[in-house]
């Protein structure tokens, strides 16, 4: 009898294990059911639905590809048009300048014809000065200006020294004493350096 009682008695640890074991099994079973449901949801898509999604993707790809091709064509047309306009601008850039020079050439021809029979040198000089002023006005209108040299400090960016001579005064040392050929700037860019004599 005593032995049977010993076998029937259970320890508290065993009771805890017995109560914990069903909970763990239940939790594991729930996880398996959840995984089965998720896999079932994934498998619920029919071949028709998959085909529909593929058609949508192909349609979207076709739209994007068409948009890309149109964009490339527009850019190529813009590039060609820009190059053509630039070529036309370079080709016809001198036309406007020559057109403005034509009246000046007309005045020179009149002056030369007048010189053949003119006795008044002062009148001829005045006519030539008028033509010269007309030329300078036209050049200024197109952004061309004379580089100043008189008593200016020598600047290698603007001037080209052809020779040096002793400065007549200490103040004229390293300054321009004479200009043999005028220099010009066009829109603040030197297009011809002024040839000058510098005091040493």
mmCIF file of N, CA, C and O in Angstrom, residues 6 10-11 15 18 24 41-42 50 52 57 63 74 83 95 102-103 117 122 146 151 153 160-161 173 176 180 187:
data_model
loop_
_atom_site.group_PDB
_atom_site.id
_atom_site.type_symbol
_atom_site.label_atom_id
_atom_site.label_comp_id
_atom_site.label_asym_id
_atom_site.label_seq_id
_atom_site.Cartn_x
_atom_site.Cartn_y
_atom_site.Cartn_z
ATOM 1 N N UNK A 6 3.304 6.019 -2.972
ATOM 2 C CA UNK A 6 4.499 6.719 -3.431
ATOM 3 C C UNK A 6 4.432 6.943 -4.938
ATOM 4 O O UNK A 6 4.815 7.971 -5.456
ATOM 5 N N UNK A 10 2.664 12.985 -6.966
ATOM 6 C CA UNK A 10 3.408 13.714 -8.012
ATOM 7 C C UNK A 10 4.068 14.926 -7.400
ATOM 8 O O UNK A 10 3.511 15.570 -6.500
ATOM 9 N N UNK A 11 5.222 15.198 -7.916
ATOM 10 C CA UNK A 11 5.971 16.352 -7.407
ATOM 11 C C UNK A 11 5.407 17.638 -7.991
ATOM 12 O O UNK A 11 4.853 17.645 -9.085
ATOM 13 N N UNK A 15 3.888 18.779 -11.943
ATOM 14 C CA UNK A 15 2.620 19.446 -12.220
ATOM 15 C C UNK A 15 2.823 20.681 -13.084
ATOM 16 O O UNK A 15 2.061 20.963 -13.997
ATOM 17 N N UNK A 18 3.450 19.639 -16.578
ATOM 18 C CA UNK A 18 2.222 19.177 -17.236
ATOM 19 C C UNK A 18 1.363 20.347 -17.680
ATOM 20 O O UNK A 18 0.747 20.325 -18.741
ATOM 21 N N UNK A 24 2.350 25.151 -24.573
ATOM 22 C CA UNK A 24 3.350 25.206 -25.641
ATOM 23 C C UNK A 24 2.839 24.521 -26.890
ATOM 24 O O UNK A 24 3.041 24.990 -28.012
ATOM 25 N N UNK A 41 -3.371 31.865 -48.515
ATOM 26 C CA UNK A 41 -3.710 33.147 -49.138
ATOM 27 C C UNK A 41 -2.878 33.390 -50.383
ATOM 28 O O UNK A 41 -3.355 33.934 -51.376
ATOM 29 N N UNK A 42 -1.575 32.983 -50.276
ATOM 30 C CA UNK A 42 -0.703 33.208 -51.426
ATOM 31 C C UNK A 42 -1.120 32.335 -52.599
ATOM 32 O O UNK A 42 -0.996 32.715 -53.757
ATOM 33 N N UNK A 50 -2.924 36.234 -62.206
ATOM 34 C CA UNK A 50 -1.501 36.394 -62.534
ATOM 35 C C UNK A 50 -1.322 36.912 -63.954
ATOM 36 O O UNK A 50 -0.480 37.777 -64.220
ATOM 37 N N UNK A 52 -3.461 38.713 -65.577
ATOM 38 C CA UNK A 52 -3.892 40.115 -65.586
ATOM 39 C C UNK A 52 -2.808 41.047 -65.079
ATOM 40 O O UNK A 52 -2.574 42.127 -65.637
ATOM 41 N N UNK A 57 1.628 44.986 -66.168
ATOM 42 C CA UNK A 57 3.049 45.334 -66.153
ATOM 43 C C UNK A 57 3.571 45.572 -67.563
ATOM 44 O O UNK A 57 4.338 46.508 -67.806
ATOM 45 N N UNK A 63 4.083 51.878 -72.051
ATOM 46 C CA UNK A 63 3.856 53.318 -71.896
ATOM 47 C C UNK A 63 5.153 54.043 -71.563
ATOM 48 O O UNK A 63 5.452 55.106 -72.130
ATOM 49 N N UNK A 74 12.406 64.235 -79.053
ATOM 50 C CA UNK A 74 12.275 65.684 -78.834
ATOM 51 C C UNK A 74 13.631 66.315 -78.556
ATOM 52 O O UNK A 74 13.944 67.403 -79.063
ATOM 53 N N UNK A 83 21.791 73.570 -83.153
ATOM 54 C CA UNK A 83 23.004 73.583 -83.977
ATOM 55 C C UNK A 83 22.776 74.355 -85.274
ATOM 56 O O UNK A 83 23.648 75.108 -85.722
ATOM 57 N N UNK A 95 26.885 89.893 -91.601
ATOM 58 C CA UNK A 95 25.996 90.595 -92.529
ATOM 59 C C UNK A 95 25.556 91.949 -91.966
ATOM 60 O O UNK A 95 25.543 92.955 -92.671
ATOM 61 N N UNK A 102 28.176 99.898 -95.218
ATOM 62 C CA UNK A 102 27.887 100.342 -96.583
ATOM 63 C C UNK A 102 27.699 101.860 -96.705
ATOM 64 O O UNK A 102 28.255 102.477 -97.634
ATOM 65 N N UNK A 103 26.933 102.529 -95.803
ATOM 66 C CA UNK A 103 26.835 103.990 -95.903
ATOM 67 C C UNK A 103 28.180 104.687 -95.721
ATOM 68 O O UNK A 103 28.427 105.739 -96.340
ATOM 69 N N UNK A 117 38.472 117.416 -107.479
ATOM 70 C CA UNK A 117 38.293 118.796 -107.955
ATOM 71 C C UNK A 117 38.336 119.826 -106.828
ATOM 72 O O UNK A 117 38.233 121.030 -107.089
ATOM 73 N N UNK A 122 40.702 122.333 -96.130
ATOM 74 C CA UNK A 122 39.992 122.293 -94.848
ATOM 75 C C UNK A 122 38.640 121.584 -95.003
ATOM 76 O O UNK A 122 38.222 120.810 -94.133
ATOM 77 N N UNK A 146 38.089 102.024 -78.017
ATOM 78 C CA UNK A 146 39.543 102.186 -78.068
ATOM 79 C C UNK A 146 40.123 102.000 -76.670
ATOM 80 O O UNK A 146 39.555 102.460 -75.675
ATOM 81 N N UNK A 151 49.360 108.539 -71.042
ATOM 82 C CA UNK A 151 49.829 108.697 -69.659
ATOM 83 C C UNK A 151 49.275 107.627 -68.719
ATOM 84 O O UNK A 151 49.227 107.827 -67.507
ATOM 85 N N UNK A 153 49.384 103.820 -66.878
ATOM 86 C CA UNK A 153 50.385 102.820 -66.484
ATOM 87 C C UNK A 153 50.386 101.660 -67.478
ATOM 88 O O UNK A 153 49.334 101.263 -67.997
ATOM 89 N N UNK A 160 51.009 96.387 -75.565
ATOM 90 C CA UNK A 160 52.200 95.664 -76.029
ATOM 91 C C UNK A 160 53.320 96.676 -76.200
ATOM 92 O O UNK A 160 53.224 97.599 -77.018
ATOM 93 N N UNK A 161 54.375 96.520 -75.398
ATOM 94 C CA UNK A 161 55.489 97.469 -75.436
ATOM 95 C C UNK A 161 56.406 97.130 -76.613
ATOM 96 O O UNK A 161 56.941 96.022 -76.675
ATOM 97 N N UNK A 173 57.668 107.248 -65.294
ATOM 98 C CA UNK A 173 58.354 105.959 -65.298
ATOM 99 C C UNK A 173 57.315 104.831 -65.239
ATOM 100 O O UNK A 173 56.364 104.883 -64.463
ATOM 101 N N UNK A 176 52.932 104.941 -70.153
ATOM 102 C CA UNK A 176 52.962 105.001 -71.617
ATOM 103 C C UNK A 176 53.271 106.421 -72.056
ATOM 104 O O UNK A 176 52.582 107.376 -71.673
ATOM 105 N N UNK A 180 51.859 103.862 -80.825
ATOM 106 C CA UNK A 180 52.099 103.793 -82.267
ATOM 107 C C UNK A 180 50.926 103.150 -83.017
ATOM 108 O O UNK A 180 50.691 103.466 -84.181
ATOM 109 N N UNK A 187 33.337 94.365 -76.180
ATOM 110 C CA UNK A 187 32.609 93.820 -75.021
ATOM 111 C C UNK A 187 33.572 93.405 -73.913
ATOM 112 O O UNK A 187 33.502 92.300 -73.360
#
